[in-house]
PDB file of C-alpha atoms in Angstrom:
ATOM      1  CA  MET I   1      22.172 -16.079   0.938  1.00 95.00           C
ATOM      2  CA  LYS I   2      20.776 -17.388  -2.323  1.00 96.00           C
ATOM      3  CA  LEU I   3      17.717 -15.542  -3.654  1.00 97.00           C
ATOM      4  CA  LEU I   4      15.092 -17.308  -5.764  1.00 98.00           C
ATOM      5  CA  ARG I   5      12.350 -15.262  -7.419  1.00 97.00           C
ATOM      6  CA  ILE I   6       9.111 -17.232  -7.682  1.00 97.00           C
ATOM      7  CA  TYR I   7       5.863 -15.764  -8.949  1.00 95.00           C
ATOM      8  CA  PRO I   8       2.852 -17.094  -6.985  1.00 93.00           C
ATOM      9  CA  THR I   9       0.865 -17.202 -10.229  1.00 94.00           C
ATOM     10  CA  ASN I  10       3.524 -19.237 -12.039  1.00 95.00           C
ATOM     11  CA  ILE I  11       5.366 -21.607  -9.732  1.00 97.00           C
ATOM     12  CA  ASN I  12       8.902 -22.449 -10.858  1.00 97.00           C
ATOM     13  CA  GLU I  13       9.174 -26.131  -9.902  1.00 97.00           C
ATOM     14  CA  ARG I  14      12.950 -26.153 -10.321  1.00 98.00           C
ATOM     15  CA  PHE I  15      13.297 -23.367  -7.743  1.00 98.00           C
ATOM     16  CA  ILE I  16      10.872 -25.171  -5.408  1.00 98.00           C
ATOM     17  CA  ASP I  17      13.014 -28.306  -5.688  1.00 98.00           C
ATOM     18  CA  GLU I  18      16.135 -26.250  -4.934  1.00 98.00           C
ATOM     19  CA  ALA I  19      14.490 -24.793  -1.814  1.00 98.00           C
ATOM     20  CA  VAL I  20      13.320 -28.238  -0.696  1.00 98.00           C
ATOM     21  CA  ASP I  21      16.836 -29.633  -1.170  1.00 98.00           C
ATOM     22  CA  ALA I  22      18.078 -26.888   1.166  1.00 98.00           C
ATOM     23  CA  LEU I  23      15.400 -27.837   3.710  1.00 98.00           C
ATOM     24  CA  ARG I  24      16.328 -31.524   3.503  1.00 98.00           C
ATOM     25  CA  ASP I  25      19.981 -30.584   4.051  1.00 98.00           C
ATOM     26  CA  GLY I  26      18.987 -28.912   7.332  1.00 98.00           C
ATOM     27  CA  HIS I  27      19.147 -25.302   6.177  1.00 98.00           C
ATOM     28  CA  LEU I  28      16.845 -22.434   7.113  1.00 98.00           C
ATOM     29  CA  ILE I  29      14.946 -20.608   4.403  1.00 98.00           C
ATOM     30  CA  ILE I  30      12.756 -17.506   4.181  1.00 98.00           C
ATOM     31  CA  TYR I  31       9.566 -17.786   2.179  1.00 98.00           C
ATOM     32  CA  PRO I  32       6.326 -15.861   1.647  1.00 98.00           C
ATOM     33  CA  THR I  33       2.987 -16.746   3.214  1.00 98.00           C
ATOM     34  CA  ASP I  34      -0.416 -15.074   3.048  1.00 97.00           C
ATOM     35  CA  THR I  35       0.616 -12.833   5.963  1.00 97.00           C
ATOM     36  CA  LEU I  36       4.190 -12.050   7.012  1.00 96.00           C
ATOM     37  CA  TYR I  37       7.234 -13.576   5.401  1.00 97.00           C
ATOM     38  CA  ALA I  38       8.339 -16.605   7.419  1.00 98.00           C
ATOM     39  CA  ILE I  39      11.511 -18.431   8.363  1.00 98.00           C
ATOM     40  CA  GLY I  40      11.180 -22.160   7.977  1.00 98.00           C
ATOM     41  CA  CYS I  41      13.019 -25.438   8.204  1.00 98.00           C
ATOM     42  CA  ASP I  42      12.233 -29.129   7.854  1.00 98.00           C
ATOM     43  CA  ALA I  43       9.767 -29.787  10.695  1.00 97.00           C
ATOM     44  CA  LEU I  44      11.187 -33.297  11.194  1.00 96.00           C
ATOM     45  CA  ASN I  45      14.837 -32.221  11.470  1.00 96.00           C
ATOM     46  CA  ASN I  46      15.739 -31.656  15.123  1.00 94.00           C
ATOM     47  CA  ARG I  47      19.023 -29.863  14.408  1.00 96.00           C
ATOM     48  CA  ALA I  48      17.370 -27.473  11.986  1.00 97.00           C
ATOM     49  CA  ILE I  49      14.590 -26.782  14.494  1.00 96.00           C
ATOM     50  CA  GLU I  50      17.140 -26.033  17.205  1.00 95.00           C
ATOM     51  CA  GLN I  51      18.963 -23.669  14.831  1.00 97.00           C
ATOM     52  CA  LEU I  52      15.715 -21.868  14.018  1.00 97.00           C
ATOM     53  CA  CYS I  53      14.808 -21.581  17.693  1.00 96.00           C
ATOM     54  CA  ARG I  54      18.219 -20.031  18.435  1.00 96.00           C
ATOM     55  CA  LEU I  55      17.832 -17.550  15.589  1.00 97.00           C
ATOM     56  CA  LYS I  56      14.396 -16.411  16.780  1.00 95.00           C
ATOM     57  CA  ASP I  57      15.187 -16.835  20.512  1.00 95.00           C
ATOM     58  CA  LEU I  58      12.361 -19.348  20.917  1.00 94.00           C
ATOM     59  CA  ASN I  59      12.158 -21.773  23.825  1.00 91.00           C
ATOM     60  CA  PRO I  60      10.350 -24.879  22.525  1.00 87.00           C
ATOM     61  CA  GLN I  61       9.675 -25.969  26.095  1.00 86.00           C
ATOM     62  CA  LYS I  62       7.707 -22.801  26.813  1.00 89.00           C
ATOM     63  CA  GLN I  63       6.473 -21.495  23.468  1.00 92.00           C
ATOM     64  CA  THR I  64       4.174 -23.168  20.989  1.00 94.00           C
ATOM     65  CA  LEU I  65       5.878 -24.105  17.744  1.00 96.00           C
ATOM     66  CA  SER I  66       3.965 -24.021  14.474  1.00 97.00           C
ATOM     67  CA  ILE I  67       4.081 -26.073  11.313  1.00 98.00           C
ATOM     68  CA  ALA I  68       3.149 -24.986   7.786  1.00 98.00           C
ATOM     69  CA  CYS I  69       1.274 -27.729   5.948  1.00 98.00           C
ATOM     70  CA  ALA I  70       0.140 -28.286   2.377  1.00 98.00           C
ATOM     71  CA  ASP I  71      -3.398 -29.179   3.429  1.00 98.00           C
ATOM     72  CA  ILE I  72      -5.526 -30.541   6.280  1.00 98.00           C
ATOM     73  CA  SER I  73      -4.691 -34.117   5.300  1.00 98.00           C
ATOM     74  CA  GLN I  74      -0.974 -33.465   5.830  1.00 98.00           C
ATOM     75  CA  ALA I  75      -1.686 -31.591   9.069  1.00 98.00           C
ATOM     76  CA  SER I  76      -3.677 -34.560  10.410  1.00 98.00           C
ATOM     77  CA  GLU I  77      -0.488 -36.650  10.432  1.00 97.00           C
ATOM     78  CA  TYR I  78       1.115 -34.320  12.995  1.00 96.00           C
ATOM     79  CA  ALA I  79      -1.845 -32.931  14.953  1.00 97.00           C
ATOM     80  CA  ARG I  80      -4.938 -34.589  16.353  1.00 97.00           C
ATOM     81  CA  ILE I  81      -7.952 -33.163  14.523  1.00 98.00           C
ATOM     82  CA  ASP I  82     -11.423 -34.247  15.646  1.00 98.00           C
ATOM     83  CA  ASN I  83     -14.589 -33.758  13.596  1.00 98.00           C
ATOM     84  CA  ARG I  84     -15.439 -30.310  14.968  1.00 98.00           C
ATOM     85  CA  ALA I  85     -11.892 -29.058  14.473  1.00 98.00           C
ATOM     86  CA  PHE I  86     -11.886 -30.481  10.951  1.00 98.00           C
ATOM     87  CA  GLN I  87     -15.097 -28.659  10.045  1.00 98.00           C
ATOM     88  CA  LEU I  88     -13.729 -25.370  11.357  1.00 98.00           C
ATOM     89  CA  MET I  89     -10.429 -25.765   9.559  1.00 98.00           C
ATOM     90  CA  ARG I  90     -12.109 -26.751   6.316  1.00 98.00           C
ATOM     91  CA  GLN I  91     -14.191 -23.569   6.516  1.00 98.00           C
ATOM     92  CA  TYR I  92     -11.259 -21.182   7.072  1.00 98.00           C
ATOM     93  CA  LEU I  93      -8.242 -22.824   5.460  1.00 98.00           C
ATOM     94  CA  PRO I  94      -6.223 -22.166   3.471  1.00 98.00           C
ATOM     95  CA  GLY I  95      -6.119 -18.737   5.043  1.00 98.00           C
ATOM     96  CA  PRO I  96      -4.402 -16.378   7.515  1.00 98.00           C
ATOM     97  CA  PHE I  97      -4.982 -18.480  10.625  1.00 98.00           C
ATOM     98  CA  THR I  98      -2.858 -20.484  13.049  1.00 98.00           C
ATOM     99  CA  PHE I  99      -4.960 -23.178  14.693  1.00 98.00           C
ATOM    100  CA  LEU I 100      -3.627 -24.605  17.949  1.00 98.00           C
ATOM    101  CA  LEU I 101      -4.292 -28.330  18.153  1.00 98.00           C
ATOM    102  CA  PRO I 102      -3.244 -31.290  20.293  1.00 97.00           C
ATOM    103  CA  SER I 103       0.082 -32.519  18.910  1.00 95.00           C
ATOM    104  CA  ALA I 104       0.621 -36.044  17.606  1.00 94.00           C
ATOM    105  CA  THR I 105       3.498 -38.326  18.559  1.00 91.00           C
ATOM    106  CA  THR I 106       4.846 -38.165  14.981  1.00 93.00           C
ATOM    107  CA  LEU I 107       6.470 -34.801  15.728  1.00 91.00           C
ATOM    108  CA  PRO I 108      10.208 -34.877  16.531  1.00 88.00           C
ATOM    109  CA  LYS I 109      11.738 -34.962  20.004  1.00 84.00           C
ATOM    110  CA  VAL I 110      12.036 -31.171  20.272  1.00 84.00           C
ATOM    111  CA  PHE I 111       8.248 -31.257  20.743  1.00 84.00           C
ATOM    112  CA  LYS I 112       8.541 -33.774  23.578  1.00 80.00           C
ATOM    113  CA  GLY I 113       6.524 -32.586  26.548  1.00 79.00           C
ATOM    114  CA  ARG I 114       4.601 -30.108  24.404  1.00 86.00           C
ATOM    115  CA  LYS I 115       0.976 -31.084  23.983  1.00 93.00           C
ATOM    116  CA  VAL I 116       0.040 -28.357  21.506  1.00 96.00           C
ATOM    117  CA  VAL I 117       1.191 -27.517  17.983  1.00 97.00           C
ATOM    118  CA  GLY I 118       0.206 -24.565  15.819  1.00 98.00           C
ATOM    119  CA  VAL I 119      -1.011 -25.480  12.333  1.00 98.00           C
ATOM    120  CA  ARG I 120      -0.735 -23.078   9.385  1.00 98.00           C
ATOM    121  CA  ILE I 121      -2.112 -23.724   5.913  1.00 98.00           C
ATOM    122  CA  PRO I 122      -1.458 -20.362   4.255  1.00 98.00           C
ATOM    123  CA  ASP I 123      -3.374 -19.239   1.199  1.00 98.00           C
ATOM    124  CA  ASN I 124      -0.148 -18.982  -0.771  1.00 98.00           C
ATOM    125  CA  PRO I 125       0.772 -21.407  -3.568  1.00 98.00           C
ATOM    126  CA  ILE I 126       4.489 -21.119  -2.799  1.00 98.00           C
ATOM    127  CA  THR I 127       4.044 -22.398   0.770  1.00 98.00           C
ATOM    128  CA  ASN I 128       1.764 -25.136  -0.524  1.00 97.00           C
ATOM    129  CA  ALA I 129       4.317 -26.186  -3.150  1.00 98.00           C
ATOM    130  CA  LEU I 130       7.126 -26.323  -0.567  1.00 98.00           C
ATOM    131  CA  ALA I 131       5.184 -28.534   1.866  1.00 98.00           C
ATOM    132  CA  ASN I 132       3.961 -30.754  -0.972  1.00 98.00           C
ATOM    133  CA  ALA I 133       7.423 -31.235  -2.451  1.00 98.00           C
ATOM    134  CA  LEU I 134       9.004 -31.796   0.976  1.00 98.00           C
ATOM    135  CA  GLY I 135       6.348 -34.401   1.744  1.00 98.00           C
ATOM    136  CA  HIS I 136       5.749 -33.115   5.267  1.00 97.00           C
ATOM    137  CA  PRO I 137       5.414 -29.747   7.039  1.00 98.00           C
ATOM    138  CA  LEU I 138       7.904 -26.963   7.563  1.00 98.00           C
ATOM    139  CA  LEU I 139       8.493 -25.627  11.031  1.00 98.00           C
ATOM    140  CA  THR I 140       7.509 -21.995  10.601  1.00 98.00           C
ATOM    141  CA  THR I 141       7.841 -18.701  12.425  1.00 98.00           C
ATOM    142  CA  SER I 142       7.326 -15.148  11.212  1.00 96.00           C
ATOM    143  CA  ILE I 143      10.294 -12.927  10.494  1.00 96.00           C
ATOM    144  CA  THR I 144      11.148 -10.215  12.994  1.00 92.00           C
ATOM    145  CA  TYR I 145      10.683  -6.676  11.749  1.00 84.00           C
ATOM    146  CA  ASP I 146      10.495  -3.099  13.014  1.00 82.00           C
ATOM    147  CA  PRO I 147       6.877  -1.814  12.848  1.00 78.00           C
ATOM    148  CA  ASP I 148       8.272   1.722  12.595  1.00 82.00           C
ATOM    149  CA  GLU I 149       9.979   0.738   9.344  1.00 84.00           C
ATOM    150  CA  PRO I 150       7.292  -1.151   7.414  1.00 77.00           C
ATOM    151  CA  LEU I 151       9.509  -1.939   4.417  1.00 79.00           C
ATOM    152  CA  SER I 152      11.799  -3.941   6.698  1.00 81.00           C
ATOM    153  CA  GLY I 153       9.099  -6.579   7.063  1.00 89.00           C
ATOM    154  CA  MET I 154       7.295  -6.247   3.767  1.00 93.00           C
ATOM    155  CA  GLU I 155       9.798  -5.948   0.930  1.00 94.00           C
ATOM    156  CA  PRO I 156      11.960  -8.986   0.043  1.00 95.00           C
ATOM    157  CA  GLU I 157      15.052  -6.833  -0.563  1.00 94.00           C
ATOM    158  CA  GLU I 158      14.922  -5.414   2.973  1.00 93.00           C
ATOM    159  CA  ILE I 159      14.243  -8.818   4.507  1.00 96.00           C
ATOM    160  CA  GLY I 160      17.113 -10.355   2.556  1.00 95.00           C
ATOM    161  CA  LEU I 161      19.539  -7.702   3.771  1.00 94.00           C
ATOM    162  CA  ARG I 162      18.611  -8.271   7.420  1.00 93.00           C
ATOM    163  CA  TYR I 163      18.876 -12.041   7.270  1.00 96.00           C
ATOM    164  CA  ASP I 164      21.893 -12.333   4.960  1.00 96.00           C
ATOM    165  CA  GLY I 165      24.306 -14.788   6.545  1.00 95.00           C
ATOM    166  CA  LEU I 166      21.661 -16.122   8.923  1.00 96.00           C
ATOM    167  CA  VAL I 167      19.662 -18.239   6.492  1.00 97.00           C
ATOM    168  CA  SER I 168      20.824 -20.097   3.399  1.00 96.00           C
ATOM    169  CA  LEU I 169      18.110 -19.248   0.928  1.00 98.00           C
ATOM    170  CA  MET I 170      15.230 -16.844   0.419  1.00 98.00           C
ATOM    171  CA  ILE I 171      12.247 -17.101  -1.879  1.00 98.00           C
ATOM    172  CA  ASP I 172      11.191 -13.705  -3.173  1.00 98.00           C
ATOM    173  CA  GLY I 173       7.460 -14.006  -3.792  1.00 97.00           C
ATOM    174  CA  GLY I 174       6.748 -10.301  -4.001  1.00 96.00           C
ATOM    175  CA  SER I 175       5.726  -7.844  -1.288  1.00 96.00           C
ATOM    176  CA  GLY I 176       4.506  -9.403   1.945  1.00 95.00           C
ATOM    177  CA  GLN I 177       1.929  -8.284   4.462  1.00 93.00           C
ATOM    178  CA  LEU I 178       2.515  -6.658   7.850  1.00 92.00           C
ATOM    179  CA  GLU I 179      -0.257  -8.329   9.814  1.00 93.00           C
ATOM    180  CA  PRO I 180       0.303 -11.765  11.372  1.00 95.00           C
ATOM    181  CA  SER I 181      -2.100 -14.670  11.305  1.00 97.00           C
ATOM    182  CA  THR I 182      -5.047 -14.908  13.686  1.00 98.00           C
ATOM    183  CA  VAL I 183      -4.267 -17.502  16.368  1.00 98.00           C
ATOM    184  CA  VAL I 184      -7.208 -19.707  17.384  1.00 98.00           C
ATOM    185  CA  ASP I 185      -7.004 -22.301  20.156  1.00 98.00           C
ATOM    186  CA  ILE I 186      -9.087 -25.332  19.186  1.00 98.00           C
ATOM    187  CA  THR I 187      -7.464 -27.842  21.524  1.00 98.00           C
ATOM    188  CA  ASP I 188     -11.037 -27.992  22.846  1.00 97.00           C
ATOM    189  CA  SER I 189     -12.824 -27.848  19.516  1.00 97.00           C
ATOM    190  CA  SER I 190     -16.212 -27.302  21.175  1.00 97.00           C
ATOM    191  CA  SER I 191     -14.993 -23.949  22.474  1.00 97.00           C
ATOM    192  CA  PRO I 192     -12.635 -22.151  20.015  1.00 97.00           C
ATOM    193  CA  GLU I 193     -10.769 -19.225  21.559  1.00 98.00           C
ATOM    194  CA  ILE I 194      -9.048 -16.423  19.652  1.00 98.00           C
ATOM    195  CA  LEU I 195      -5.688 -15.802  21.324  1.00 98.00           C
ATOM    196  CA  ARG I 196      -4.456 -13.209  18.842  1.00 97.00           C
ATOM    197  CA  GLN I 197      -6.509 -11.254  16.362  1.00 97.00           C
ATOM    198  CA  GLY I 198      -4.606 -10.902  13.130  1.00 97.00           C
ATOM    199  CA  ALA I 199      -5.380 -10.906   9.450  1.00 97.00           C
ATOM    200  CA  GLY I 200      -8.031 -13.623   9.610  1.00 97.00           C
ATOM    201  CA  THR I 201     -11.601 -12.992  10.758  1.00 97.00           C
ATOM    202  CA  LEU I 202     -13.243 -15.978  12.415  1.00 93.00           C
TER     203      LEU I 202
END
């Protein structure tokens, strides 16, 4: 696994380009967000998505998949966002939330039959730079860690050791958090429902 050290306060564009090249080549990467570290791939690459789902034991036919976007404008190309949903998202994003929205037909075939997509716009400049440089979202899912061993999910060195050989590249953006995002269902934007309380307070 290749390790790239990027400081959130001073984005190394060359390293971002290297990570995006890996994504475009269908590789999995680990990167920091405003909550847990995440595993991501190109959200429009079916083979990469299938590889990520195998790694995390996700069934895309039964579990909601999430995308990490640069901003609401990018998210609106892959999820249907009405006026009420837009107002709510504009109030809380970027931030530690996953908003569940009706999916758009622009998502790849692995989403076929799934009417909902999770949208993340983390308050982390590294995630933002990745999605911007890629030109579309990353499929994203949090790393797996042992809550009894906090460093295993928080410190890049520990994460890198556990995923060595499983992903191609990791961005070390400093210590991560141990609380996931707050998941809010706004498929009916008139009646938002918190499905998981995490780091974000609605």
